[in-house]
Short mmCIF file of C-alpha atoms and ligand atoms in Angstrom, two decimals:
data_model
loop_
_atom_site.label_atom_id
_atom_site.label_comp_id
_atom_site.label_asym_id
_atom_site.label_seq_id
_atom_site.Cartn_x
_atom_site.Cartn_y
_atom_site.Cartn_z
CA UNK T 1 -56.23 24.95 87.15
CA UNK T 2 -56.41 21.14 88.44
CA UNK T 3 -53.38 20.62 90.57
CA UNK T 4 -51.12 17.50 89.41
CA UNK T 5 -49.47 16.31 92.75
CA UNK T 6 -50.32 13.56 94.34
CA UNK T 7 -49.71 14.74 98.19
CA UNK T 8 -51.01 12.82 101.25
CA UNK T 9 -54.18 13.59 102.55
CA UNK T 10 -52.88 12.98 105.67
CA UNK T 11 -49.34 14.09 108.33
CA UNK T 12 -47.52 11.24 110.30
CA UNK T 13 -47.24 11.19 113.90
CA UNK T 14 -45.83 7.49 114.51
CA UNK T 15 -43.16 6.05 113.35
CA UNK T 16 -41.64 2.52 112.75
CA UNK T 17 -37.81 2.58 112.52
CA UNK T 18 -36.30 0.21 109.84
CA UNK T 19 -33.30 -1.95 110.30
CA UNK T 20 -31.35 -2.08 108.02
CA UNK T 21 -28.81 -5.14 106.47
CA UNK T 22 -25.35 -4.60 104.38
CA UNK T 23 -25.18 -6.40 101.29
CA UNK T 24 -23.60 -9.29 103.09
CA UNK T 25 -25.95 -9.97 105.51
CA UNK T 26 -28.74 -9.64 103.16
CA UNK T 27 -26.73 -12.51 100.43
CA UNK T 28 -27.22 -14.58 103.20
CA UNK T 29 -30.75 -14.27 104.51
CA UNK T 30 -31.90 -14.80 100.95
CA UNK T 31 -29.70 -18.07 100.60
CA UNK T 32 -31.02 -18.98 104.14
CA UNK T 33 -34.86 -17.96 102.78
CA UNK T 34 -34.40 -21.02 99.96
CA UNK T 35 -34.33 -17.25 97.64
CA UNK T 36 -38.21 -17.12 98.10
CA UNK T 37 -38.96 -13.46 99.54
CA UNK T 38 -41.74 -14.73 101.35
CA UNK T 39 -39.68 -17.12 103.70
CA UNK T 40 -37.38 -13.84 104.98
CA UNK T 41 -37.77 -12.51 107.98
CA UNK T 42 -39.54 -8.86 108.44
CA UNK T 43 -37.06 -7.53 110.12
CA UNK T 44 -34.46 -8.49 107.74
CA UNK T 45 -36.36 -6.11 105.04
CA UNK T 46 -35.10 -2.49 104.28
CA UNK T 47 -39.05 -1.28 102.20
CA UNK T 48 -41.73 -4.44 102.28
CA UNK T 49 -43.16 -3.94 98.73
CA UNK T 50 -44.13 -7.91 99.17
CA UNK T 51 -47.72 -7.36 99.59
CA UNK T 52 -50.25 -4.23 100.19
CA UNK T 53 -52.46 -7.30 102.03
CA UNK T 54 -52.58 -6.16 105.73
CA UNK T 55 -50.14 -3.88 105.46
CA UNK T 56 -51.51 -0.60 105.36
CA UNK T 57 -51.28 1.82 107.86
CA UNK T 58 -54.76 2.43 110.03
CA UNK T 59 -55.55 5.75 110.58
CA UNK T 60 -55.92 7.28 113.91
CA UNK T 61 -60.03 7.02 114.09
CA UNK T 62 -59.51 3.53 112.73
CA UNK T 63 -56.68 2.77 115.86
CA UNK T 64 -59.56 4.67 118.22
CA UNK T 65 -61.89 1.82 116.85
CA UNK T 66 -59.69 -0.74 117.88
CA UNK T 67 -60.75 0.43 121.62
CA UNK T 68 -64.39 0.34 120.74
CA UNK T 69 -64.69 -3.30 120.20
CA UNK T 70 -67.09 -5.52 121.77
CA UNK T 71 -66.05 -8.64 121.85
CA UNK T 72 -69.34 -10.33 122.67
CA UNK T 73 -69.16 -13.92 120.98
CA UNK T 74 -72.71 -13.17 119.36
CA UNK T 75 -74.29 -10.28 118.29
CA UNK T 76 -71.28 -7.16 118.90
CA UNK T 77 -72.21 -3.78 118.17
CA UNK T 78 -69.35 -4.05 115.64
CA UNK T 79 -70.65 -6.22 113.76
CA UNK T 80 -73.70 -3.98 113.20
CA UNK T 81 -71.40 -0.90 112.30
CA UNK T 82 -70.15 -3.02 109.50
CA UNK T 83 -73.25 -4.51 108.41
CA UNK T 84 -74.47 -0.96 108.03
CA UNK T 85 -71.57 0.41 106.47
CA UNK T 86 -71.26 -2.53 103.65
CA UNK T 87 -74.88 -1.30 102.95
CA UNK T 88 -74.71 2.16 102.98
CA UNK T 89 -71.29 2.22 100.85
CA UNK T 90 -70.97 -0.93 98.60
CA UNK T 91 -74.88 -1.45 98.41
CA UNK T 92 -74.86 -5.13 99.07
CA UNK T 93 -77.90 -6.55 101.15
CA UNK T 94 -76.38 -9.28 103.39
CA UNK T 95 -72.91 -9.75 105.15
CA UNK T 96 -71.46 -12.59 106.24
CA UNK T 97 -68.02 -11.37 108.02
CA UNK T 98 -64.72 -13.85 107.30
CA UNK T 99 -61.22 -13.85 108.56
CA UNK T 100 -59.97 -12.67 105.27
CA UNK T 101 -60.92 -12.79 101.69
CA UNK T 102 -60.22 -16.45 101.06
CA UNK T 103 -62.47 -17.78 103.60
CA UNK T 104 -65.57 -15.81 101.82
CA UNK T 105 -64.05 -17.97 98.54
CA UNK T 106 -64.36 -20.66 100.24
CA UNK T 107 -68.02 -19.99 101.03
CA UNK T 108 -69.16 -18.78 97.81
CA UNK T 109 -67.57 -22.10 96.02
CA UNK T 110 -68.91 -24.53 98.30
CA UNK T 111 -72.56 -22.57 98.02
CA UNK T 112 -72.47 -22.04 94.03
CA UNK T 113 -70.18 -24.61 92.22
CA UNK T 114 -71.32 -28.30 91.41
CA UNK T 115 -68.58 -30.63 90.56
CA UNK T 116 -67.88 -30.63 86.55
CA UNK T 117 -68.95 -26.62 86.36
CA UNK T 118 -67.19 -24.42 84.70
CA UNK T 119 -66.01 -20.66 86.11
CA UNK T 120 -64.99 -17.87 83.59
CA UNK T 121 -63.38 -15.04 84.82
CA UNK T 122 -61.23 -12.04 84.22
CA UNK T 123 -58.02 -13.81 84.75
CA UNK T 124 -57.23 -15.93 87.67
CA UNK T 125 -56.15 -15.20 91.09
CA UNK T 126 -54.52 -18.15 93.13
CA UNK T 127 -56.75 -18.96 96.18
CA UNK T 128 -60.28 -17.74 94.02
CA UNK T 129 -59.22 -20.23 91.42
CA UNK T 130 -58.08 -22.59 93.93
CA UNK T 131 -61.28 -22.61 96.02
CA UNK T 132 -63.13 -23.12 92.68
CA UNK T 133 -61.43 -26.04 92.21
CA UNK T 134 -61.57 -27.56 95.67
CA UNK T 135 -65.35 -27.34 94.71
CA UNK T 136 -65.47 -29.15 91.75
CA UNK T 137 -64.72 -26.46 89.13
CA UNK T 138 -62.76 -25.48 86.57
CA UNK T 139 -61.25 -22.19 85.90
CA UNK T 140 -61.41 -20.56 82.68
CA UNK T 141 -59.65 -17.13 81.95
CA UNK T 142 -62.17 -14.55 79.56
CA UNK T 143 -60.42 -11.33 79.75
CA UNK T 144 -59.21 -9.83 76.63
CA UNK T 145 -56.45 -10.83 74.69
CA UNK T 146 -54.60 -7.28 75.93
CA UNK T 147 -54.22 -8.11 79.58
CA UNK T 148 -51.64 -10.79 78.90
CA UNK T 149 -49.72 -8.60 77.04
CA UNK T 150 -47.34 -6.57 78.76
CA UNK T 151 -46.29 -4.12 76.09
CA UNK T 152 -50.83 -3.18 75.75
CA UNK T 153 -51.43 -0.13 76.77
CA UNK T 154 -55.48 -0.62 76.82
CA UNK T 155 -56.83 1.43 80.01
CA UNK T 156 -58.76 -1.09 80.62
CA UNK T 157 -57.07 -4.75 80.67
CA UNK T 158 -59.89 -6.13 83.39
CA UNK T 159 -62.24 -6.34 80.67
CA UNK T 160 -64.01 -9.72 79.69
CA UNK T 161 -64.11 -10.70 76.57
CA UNK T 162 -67.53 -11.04 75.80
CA UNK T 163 -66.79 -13.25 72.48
CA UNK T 164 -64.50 -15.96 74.79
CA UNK T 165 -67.79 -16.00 77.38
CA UNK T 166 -70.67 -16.49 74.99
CA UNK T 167 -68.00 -19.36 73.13
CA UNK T 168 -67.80 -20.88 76.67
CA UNK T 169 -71.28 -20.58 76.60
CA UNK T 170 -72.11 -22.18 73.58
CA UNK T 171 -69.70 -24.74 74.51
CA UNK T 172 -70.66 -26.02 78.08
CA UNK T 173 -74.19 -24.66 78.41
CA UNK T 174 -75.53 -21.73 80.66
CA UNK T 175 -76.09 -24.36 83.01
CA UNK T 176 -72.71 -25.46 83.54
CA UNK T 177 -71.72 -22.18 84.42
CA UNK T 178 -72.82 -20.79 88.01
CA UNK T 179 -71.22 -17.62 87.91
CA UNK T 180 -69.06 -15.10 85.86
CA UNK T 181 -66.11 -14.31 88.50
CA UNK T 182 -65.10 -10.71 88.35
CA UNK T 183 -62.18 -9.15 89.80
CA UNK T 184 -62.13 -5.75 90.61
CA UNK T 185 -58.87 -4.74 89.57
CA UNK T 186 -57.30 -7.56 88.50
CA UNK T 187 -54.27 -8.51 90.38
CA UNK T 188 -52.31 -11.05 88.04
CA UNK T 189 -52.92 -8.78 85.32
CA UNK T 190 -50.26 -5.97 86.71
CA UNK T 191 -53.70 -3.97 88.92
CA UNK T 192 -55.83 -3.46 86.21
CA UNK T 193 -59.48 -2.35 86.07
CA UNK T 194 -62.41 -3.20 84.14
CA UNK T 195 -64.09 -0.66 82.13
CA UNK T 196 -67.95 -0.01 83.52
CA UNK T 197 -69.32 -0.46 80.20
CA UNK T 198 -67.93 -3.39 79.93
CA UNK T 199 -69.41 -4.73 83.07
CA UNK T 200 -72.69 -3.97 82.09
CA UNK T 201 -72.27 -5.81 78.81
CA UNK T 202 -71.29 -8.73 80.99
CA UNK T 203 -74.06 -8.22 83.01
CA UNK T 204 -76.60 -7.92 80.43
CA UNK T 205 -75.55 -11.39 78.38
CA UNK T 206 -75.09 -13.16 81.65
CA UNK T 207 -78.79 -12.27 82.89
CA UNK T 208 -79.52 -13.59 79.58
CA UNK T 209 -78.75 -16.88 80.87
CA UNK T 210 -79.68 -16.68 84.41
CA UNK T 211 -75.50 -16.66 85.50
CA UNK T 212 -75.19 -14.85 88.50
CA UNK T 213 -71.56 -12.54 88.42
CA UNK T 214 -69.49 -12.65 91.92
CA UNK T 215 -67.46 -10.17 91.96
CA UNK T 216 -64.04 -10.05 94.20
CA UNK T 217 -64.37 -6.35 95.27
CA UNK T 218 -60.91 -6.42 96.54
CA UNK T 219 -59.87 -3.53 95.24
CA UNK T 220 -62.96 -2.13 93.94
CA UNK T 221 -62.15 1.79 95.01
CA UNK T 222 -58.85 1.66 93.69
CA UNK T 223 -60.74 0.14 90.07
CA UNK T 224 -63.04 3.10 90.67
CA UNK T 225 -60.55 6.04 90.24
CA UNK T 226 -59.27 4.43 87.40
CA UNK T 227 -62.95 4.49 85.53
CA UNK T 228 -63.05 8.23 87.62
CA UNK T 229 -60.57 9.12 85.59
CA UNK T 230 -60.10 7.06 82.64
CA UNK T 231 -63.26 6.28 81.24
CA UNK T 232 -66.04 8.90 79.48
CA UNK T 233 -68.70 10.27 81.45
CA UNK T 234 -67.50 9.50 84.91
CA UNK T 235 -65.17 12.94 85.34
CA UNK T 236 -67.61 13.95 87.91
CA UNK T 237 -68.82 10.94 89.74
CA UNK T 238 -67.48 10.29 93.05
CA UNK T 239 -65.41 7.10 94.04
CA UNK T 240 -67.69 6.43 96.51
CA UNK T 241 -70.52 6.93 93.53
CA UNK T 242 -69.08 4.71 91.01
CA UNK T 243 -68.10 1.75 93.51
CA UNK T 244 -71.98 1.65 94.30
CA UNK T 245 -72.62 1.65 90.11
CA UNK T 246 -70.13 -1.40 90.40
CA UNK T 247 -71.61 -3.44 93.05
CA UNK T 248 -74.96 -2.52 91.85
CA UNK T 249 -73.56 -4.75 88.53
CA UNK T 250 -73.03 -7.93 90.57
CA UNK T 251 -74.97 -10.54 92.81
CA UNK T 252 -72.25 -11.54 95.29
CA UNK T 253 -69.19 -10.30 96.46
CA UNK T 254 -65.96 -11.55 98.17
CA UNK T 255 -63.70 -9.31 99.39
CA UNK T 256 -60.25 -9.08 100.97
CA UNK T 257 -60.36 -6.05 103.64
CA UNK T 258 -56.76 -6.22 104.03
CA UNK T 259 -56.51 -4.33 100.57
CA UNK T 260 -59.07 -1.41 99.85
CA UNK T 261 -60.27 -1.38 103.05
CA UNK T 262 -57.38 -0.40 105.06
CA UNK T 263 -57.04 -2.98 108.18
CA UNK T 264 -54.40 -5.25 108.72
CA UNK T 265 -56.67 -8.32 109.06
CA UNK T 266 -60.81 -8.93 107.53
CA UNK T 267 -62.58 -9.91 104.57
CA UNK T 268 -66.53 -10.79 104.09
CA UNK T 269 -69.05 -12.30 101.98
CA UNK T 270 -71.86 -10.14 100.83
CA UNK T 271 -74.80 -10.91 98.67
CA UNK T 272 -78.20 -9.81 97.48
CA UNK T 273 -79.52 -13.08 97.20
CA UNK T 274 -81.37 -14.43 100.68
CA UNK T 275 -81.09 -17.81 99.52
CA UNK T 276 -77.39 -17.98 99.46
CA UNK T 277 -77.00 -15.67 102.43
CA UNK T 278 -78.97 -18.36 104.42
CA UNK T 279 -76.92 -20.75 103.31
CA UNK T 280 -73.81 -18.73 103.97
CA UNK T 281 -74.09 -17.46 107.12
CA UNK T 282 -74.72 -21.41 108.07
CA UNK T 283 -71.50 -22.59 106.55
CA UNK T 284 -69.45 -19.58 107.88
CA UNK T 285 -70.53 -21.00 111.67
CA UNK T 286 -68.23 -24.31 110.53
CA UNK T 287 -65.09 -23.09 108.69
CA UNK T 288 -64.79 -19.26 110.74
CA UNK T 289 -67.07 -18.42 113.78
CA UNK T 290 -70.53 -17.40 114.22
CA UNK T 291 -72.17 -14.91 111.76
CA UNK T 292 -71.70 -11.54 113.87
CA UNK T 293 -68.11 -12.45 114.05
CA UNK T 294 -66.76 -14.81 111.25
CA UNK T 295 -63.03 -15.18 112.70
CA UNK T 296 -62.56 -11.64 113.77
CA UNK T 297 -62.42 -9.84 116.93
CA UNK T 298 -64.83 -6.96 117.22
CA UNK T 299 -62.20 -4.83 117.29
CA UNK T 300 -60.90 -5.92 113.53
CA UNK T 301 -64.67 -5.25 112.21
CA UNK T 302 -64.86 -1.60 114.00
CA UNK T 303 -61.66 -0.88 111.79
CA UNK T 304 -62.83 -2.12 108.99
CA UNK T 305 -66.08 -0.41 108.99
CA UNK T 306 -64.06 2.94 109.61
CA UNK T 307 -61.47 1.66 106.83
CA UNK T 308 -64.18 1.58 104.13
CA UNK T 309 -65.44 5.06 104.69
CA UNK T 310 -61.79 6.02 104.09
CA UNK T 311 -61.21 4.05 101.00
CA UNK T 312 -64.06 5.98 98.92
CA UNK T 313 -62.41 9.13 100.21
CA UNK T 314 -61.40 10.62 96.22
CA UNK T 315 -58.18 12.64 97.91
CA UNK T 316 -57.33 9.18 99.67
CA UNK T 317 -57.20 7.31 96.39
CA UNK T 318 -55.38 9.90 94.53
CA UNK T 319 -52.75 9.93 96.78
CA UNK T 320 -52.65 6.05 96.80
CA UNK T 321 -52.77 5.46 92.83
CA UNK T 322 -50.62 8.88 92.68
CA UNK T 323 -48.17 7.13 94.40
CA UNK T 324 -48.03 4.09 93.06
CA UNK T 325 -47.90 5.94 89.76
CA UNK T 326 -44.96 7.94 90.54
CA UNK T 327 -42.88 4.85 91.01
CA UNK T 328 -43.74 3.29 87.72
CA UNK T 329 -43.22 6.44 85.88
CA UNK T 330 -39.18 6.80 87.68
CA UNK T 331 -39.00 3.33 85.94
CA UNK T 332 -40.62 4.13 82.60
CA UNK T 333 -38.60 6.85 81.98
CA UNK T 334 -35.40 5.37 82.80
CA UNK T 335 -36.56 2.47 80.35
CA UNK T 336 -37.11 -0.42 82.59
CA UNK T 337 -39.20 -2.80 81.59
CA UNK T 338 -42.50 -2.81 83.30
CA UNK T 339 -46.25 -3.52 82.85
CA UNK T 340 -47.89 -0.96 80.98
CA UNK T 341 -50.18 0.98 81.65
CA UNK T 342 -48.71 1.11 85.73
CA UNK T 343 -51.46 -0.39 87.85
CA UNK T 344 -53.27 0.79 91.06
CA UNK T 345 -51.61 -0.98 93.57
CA UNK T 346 -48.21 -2.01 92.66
CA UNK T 347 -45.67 -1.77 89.54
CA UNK T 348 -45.12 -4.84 88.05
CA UNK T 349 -41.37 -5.63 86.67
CA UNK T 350 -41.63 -7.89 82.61
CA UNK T 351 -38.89 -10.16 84.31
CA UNK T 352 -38.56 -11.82 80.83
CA UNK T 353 -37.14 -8.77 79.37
CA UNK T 354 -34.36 -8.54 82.18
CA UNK T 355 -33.56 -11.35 81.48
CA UNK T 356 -33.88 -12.44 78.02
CA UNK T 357 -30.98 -15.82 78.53
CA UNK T 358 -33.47 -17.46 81.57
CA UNK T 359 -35.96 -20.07 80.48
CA UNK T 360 -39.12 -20.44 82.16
CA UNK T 361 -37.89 -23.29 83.93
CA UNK T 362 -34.68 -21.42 85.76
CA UNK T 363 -37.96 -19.04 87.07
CA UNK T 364 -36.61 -15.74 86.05
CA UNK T 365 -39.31 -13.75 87.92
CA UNK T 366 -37.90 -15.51 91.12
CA UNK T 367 -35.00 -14.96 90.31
CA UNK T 368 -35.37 -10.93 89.89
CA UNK T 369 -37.12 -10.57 93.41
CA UNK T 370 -33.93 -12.43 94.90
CA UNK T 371 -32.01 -10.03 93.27
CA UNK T 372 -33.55 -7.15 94.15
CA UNK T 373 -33.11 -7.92 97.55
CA UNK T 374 -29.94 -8.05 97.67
CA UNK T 375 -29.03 -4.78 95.69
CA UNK T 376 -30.88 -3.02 98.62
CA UNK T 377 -33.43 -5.14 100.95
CA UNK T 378 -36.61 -4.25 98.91
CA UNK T 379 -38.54 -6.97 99.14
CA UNK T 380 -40.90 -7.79 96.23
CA UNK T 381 -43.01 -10.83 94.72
CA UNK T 382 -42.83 -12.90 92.22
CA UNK T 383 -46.05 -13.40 90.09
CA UNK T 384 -44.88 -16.07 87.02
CA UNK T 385 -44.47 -19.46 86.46
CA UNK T 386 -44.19 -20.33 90.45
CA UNK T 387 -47.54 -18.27 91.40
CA UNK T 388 -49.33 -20.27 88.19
CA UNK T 389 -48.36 -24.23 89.73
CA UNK T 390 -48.80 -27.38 87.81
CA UNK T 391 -51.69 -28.42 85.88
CA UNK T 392 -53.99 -30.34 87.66
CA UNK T 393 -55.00 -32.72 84.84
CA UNK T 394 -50.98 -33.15 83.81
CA UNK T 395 -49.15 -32.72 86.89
CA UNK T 396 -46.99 -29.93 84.37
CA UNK T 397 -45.95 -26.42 85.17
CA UNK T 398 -48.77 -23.75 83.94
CA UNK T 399 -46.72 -21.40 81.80
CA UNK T 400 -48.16 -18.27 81.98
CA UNK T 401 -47.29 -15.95 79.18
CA UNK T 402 -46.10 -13.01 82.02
CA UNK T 403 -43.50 -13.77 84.11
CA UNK T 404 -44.07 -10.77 86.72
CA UNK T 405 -42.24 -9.62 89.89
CA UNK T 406 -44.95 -7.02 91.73
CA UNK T 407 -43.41 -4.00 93.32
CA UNK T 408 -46.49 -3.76 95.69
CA UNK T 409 -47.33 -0.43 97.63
CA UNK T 410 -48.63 -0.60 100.90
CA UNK T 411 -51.51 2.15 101.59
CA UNK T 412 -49.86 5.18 103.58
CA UNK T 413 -46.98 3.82 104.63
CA UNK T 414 -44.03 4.55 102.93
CA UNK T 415 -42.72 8.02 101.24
CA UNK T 416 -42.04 9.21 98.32
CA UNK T 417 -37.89 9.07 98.97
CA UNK T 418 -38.71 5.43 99.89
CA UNK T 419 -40.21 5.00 95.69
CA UNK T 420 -37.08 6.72 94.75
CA UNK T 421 -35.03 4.46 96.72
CA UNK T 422 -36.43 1.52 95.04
CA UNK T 423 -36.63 2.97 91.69
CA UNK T 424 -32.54 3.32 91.64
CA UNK T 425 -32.18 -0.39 92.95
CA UNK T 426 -34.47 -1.58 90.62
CA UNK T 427 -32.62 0.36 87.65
CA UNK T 428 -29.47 -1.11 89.23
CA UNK T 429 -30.83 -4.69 88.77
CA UNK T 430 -31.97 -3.66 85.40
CA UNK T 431 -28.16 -2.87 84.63
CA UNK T 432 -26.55 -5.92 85.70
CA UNK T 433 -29.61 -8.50 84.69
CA UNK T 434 -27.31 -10.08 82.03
CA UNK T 435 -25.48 -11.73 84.70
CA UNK T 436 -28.14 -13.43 86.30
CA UNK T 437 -27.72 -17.14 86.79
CA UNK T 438 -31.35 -18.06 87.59
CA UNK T 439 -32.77 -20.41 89.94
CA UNK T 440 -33.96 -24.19 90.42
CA UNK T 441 -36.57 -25.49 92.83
CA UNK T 442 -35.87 -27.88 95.74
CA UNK T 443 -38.98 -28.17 97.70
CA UNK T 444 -42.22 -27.41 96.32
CA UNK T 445 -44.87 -28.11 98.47
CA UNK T 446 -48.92 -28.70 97.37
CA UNK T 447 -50.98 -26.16 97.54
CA UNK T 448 -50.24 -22.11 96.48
CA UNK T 449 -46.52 -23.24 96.45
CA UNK T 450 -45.26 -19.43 95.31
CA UNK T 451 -45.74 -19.00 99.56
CA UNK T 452 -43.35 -21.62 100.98
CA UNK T 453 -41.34 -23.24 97.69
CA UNK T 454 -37.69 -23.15 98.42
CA UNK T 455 -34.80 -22.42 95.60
CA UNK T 456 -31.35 -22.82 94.81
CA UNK T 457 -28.49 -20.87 92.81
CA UNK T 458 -27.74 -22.46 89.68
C1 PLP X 501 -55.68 -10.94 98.39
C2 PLP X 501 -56.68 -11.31 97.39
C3 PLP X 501 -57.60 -12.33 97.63
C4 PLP X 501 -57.54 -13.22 98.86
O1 PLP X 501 -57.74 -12.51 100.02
P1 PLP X 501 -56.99 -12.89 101.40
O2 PLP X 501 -57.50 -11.82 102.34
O3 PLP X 501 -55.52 -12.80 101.16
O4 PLP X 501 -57.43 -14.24 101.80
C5 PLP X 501 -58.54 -12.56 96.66
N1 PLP X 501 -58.59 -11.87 95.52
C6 PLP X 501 -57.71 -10.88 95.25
C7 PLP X 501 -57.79 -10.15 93.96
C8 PLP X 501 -56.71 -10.58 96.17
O5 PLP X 501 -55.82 -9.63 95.87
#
């Protein structure tokens, strides 16, 4: 019989004690924070479900690592571990290491987009589409209709839909259109994956016109168990298998370490093609560091190469996604309104169903995060109509249809009492959401201004 619990692959033997705030103290460090959870203070945070970026918990052959770094400016022998291993497990040719996932963005939009192009992808994420524009681009969203609907339970709400890119096609010309961007899972979409036969349909019409597909491989092993166990025929592949069938599907990758692969700082560009690897590694030397280094210490790429061996691991993402899972199910059964189906790497609260009286415009996602934190000093994010901006073209708030606030699991580091901690706060909220008085903004700065806007009590 297949055995349903999700237990760690794994036993603790450090610990990090947690202070902890009375209700009080916590009103006001939230007031003091402008009520944006990302300008508290750490240590003024009971269980950190901000962000699983950098946040995970290294193992103990990834903290040995740490003390096998050469930090030679050019050429380390950890930079060669992780060329190898980006080889031997994703299957891309070339690597071009970065500080973290942005800075290969960067790279790949600088190298790829002309000014006036257009770049479809499978929803947005802020500093992809953000470094598309910086280049020149424009951003347009293909994923199916399902993954902006909260209530969908399609397993696979990553997918591109294949009639909105061969319309944008039609529309703008093939030539117009470097690349298909694909996310692998897809973060503002509540952590959901795309479907492999999907990808392969995308890949087939886009080699039709010579469009290359970068994918942001992010969270590309966590995508993986989903198709492992969610999609026909891949019961009995591997993770580590079916991330290789993934990359295999794609021409150049971006990708955010401090996710998947398990270290609290990294990221890279990879690619197949030698032409934009040339071109890469060249650009990397002005915006991060030389090519065997990119930003990082040797150290940082030793644990990173050791991360992404453990990230394939199948009993390391069951026990990731398992837990993850058991959270969102404590809330679906005790009907809170959340994203369905739960996603890989956080739960994601439907903020417009706690609060039904709140207009976009008195941000009810940021709202719900403030108040969360204050029931009990679990600190989430908000992912609505502060995460979307303005419209570059108006100057107008983006209205997104989901107004989201991500309960976001780091990897290994918290227990399952911690998930039933947050599960009766967040049912707590749920309870008293019809007194919530929303919020209005008083400083809202440029660029990304979910990070460092500031917010008062209405
Ligand atoms: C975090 C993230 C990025 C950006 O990576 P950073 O390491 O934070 O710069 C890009 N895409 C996705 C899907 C992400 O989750």
């Amino acid at each position: 019989m297949k055995k349903k619990s999700w237990a760690e692959p794994y036993k603790i033997k450090m610990v990090e004690p947690l202070r902890m705030l009375s209700k009080r103290e916590r009103e006001h460090a939230i007031a003091e924070a402008g009520y944006n959870t990302f300008l508290l203070r750490s240590e003024d945070v009971y269980i950190d479900l901000l962000t699983d970026s950098g946040t995970s918990a290294m193992s103990d052959r990834q903290w040995a690592g740490l003390m096998l770094g050469d930090e030679a400016y050019a050429g380390s022998r950890n930079f060669y571990h992780l060329e190898e291993t980006v080889r031997e497990v994703y299957g891309y040719k070339y690597l071009v290491p970065t500080h973290q996932g942005r800075a290969a963005e960067h790279i790949i939009s600088k190298i790829l987009i002309k000014p006036g192009d257009y770049i479809p992808g499978n929803m947005y994420f802020t500093t992809t589409k953000l470094h598309q524009e910086l280049a020149g681009g424009k951003f347009v969203d293909v994923i199916i209709d399902e993954a902006h609907d909260p209530e969908s339970e399609h397993p696979f709400k990553g997918n591109i839909d294949l009639n909105k890119l061969q319309a944008l096609i039609d529309e703008v010309g093939a030539e117009k259109i470097p690349y298909v961007s694909i996310a692998t899972t897809v973060n503002m979409a509540g952590g959901q994956p795309i479907s492999l036969e999907n990808l392969k349909a995308v890949r087939e019409l886009t080699s039709k016109y010579g469009i290359a597909i970068v994918h942001d491989m992010t969270r590309v092993a966590e995508n993986a168990y989903m198709i492992q166990q969610n999609e026909p025929g891949y019961v009995d592949k591997t993770i580590a298998e079916i991330v290789k069938e993934i990359n295999s599907l794609t021409d150049h990758a971006t990708m955010s370490a401090k996710k998947d692969a398990l270290v609290n700082i990294g990221g890279f560009l990879a690619t197949n093609d030698a032409d934009v690897f040339e071109k890469a590694r060249n650009l990397v030397v002005v915006y991060e560091g030389l090519h065997t280094y990119g930003g990082l210490a040797g150290r940082d790429m030793e644990a990173m190469a050791i991360g992404i061996k453990e990230s394939v691991m199948d009993e390391h993402q069951k026990a990731r996604v398992g837990q993850v899972h058991y959270l969102g199910q404590l809330l679906l059964d005790a009907g809170v309104p959340v994203v369905k189906p739960i996603g890989t790497h956080g739960v994601f609260l439907n903020a417009r169903k706690f609060y039904p009286h709140l207009t976009q415009d008195e941000f009810p996602a940021q709202t719900l995060a403030a108040e969360l934190y204050v029931d009990s000093g679990v600190r989430a994010m908000e992912r609505g109509v502060v995460s979307a901006g303005r419209n570059p073209e108006t100057g107008k708030h983006n209205y997104p249809k989901l107004e989201l606030v991500r309960l976001t699991i780091p990897r290994r580091v918290y227990t399952q009492a911690h998930m039933d901690v947050t599960a009766e706060s967040v049912i707590e909220v749920f309870k008293n959401a019809h007194r919530a008085k929303g919020l209005k903004m008083v400083y809202e700065p440029k660029y990304l201004r979910f990070f460092q806007a500031r917010f008062e009590k209405l």
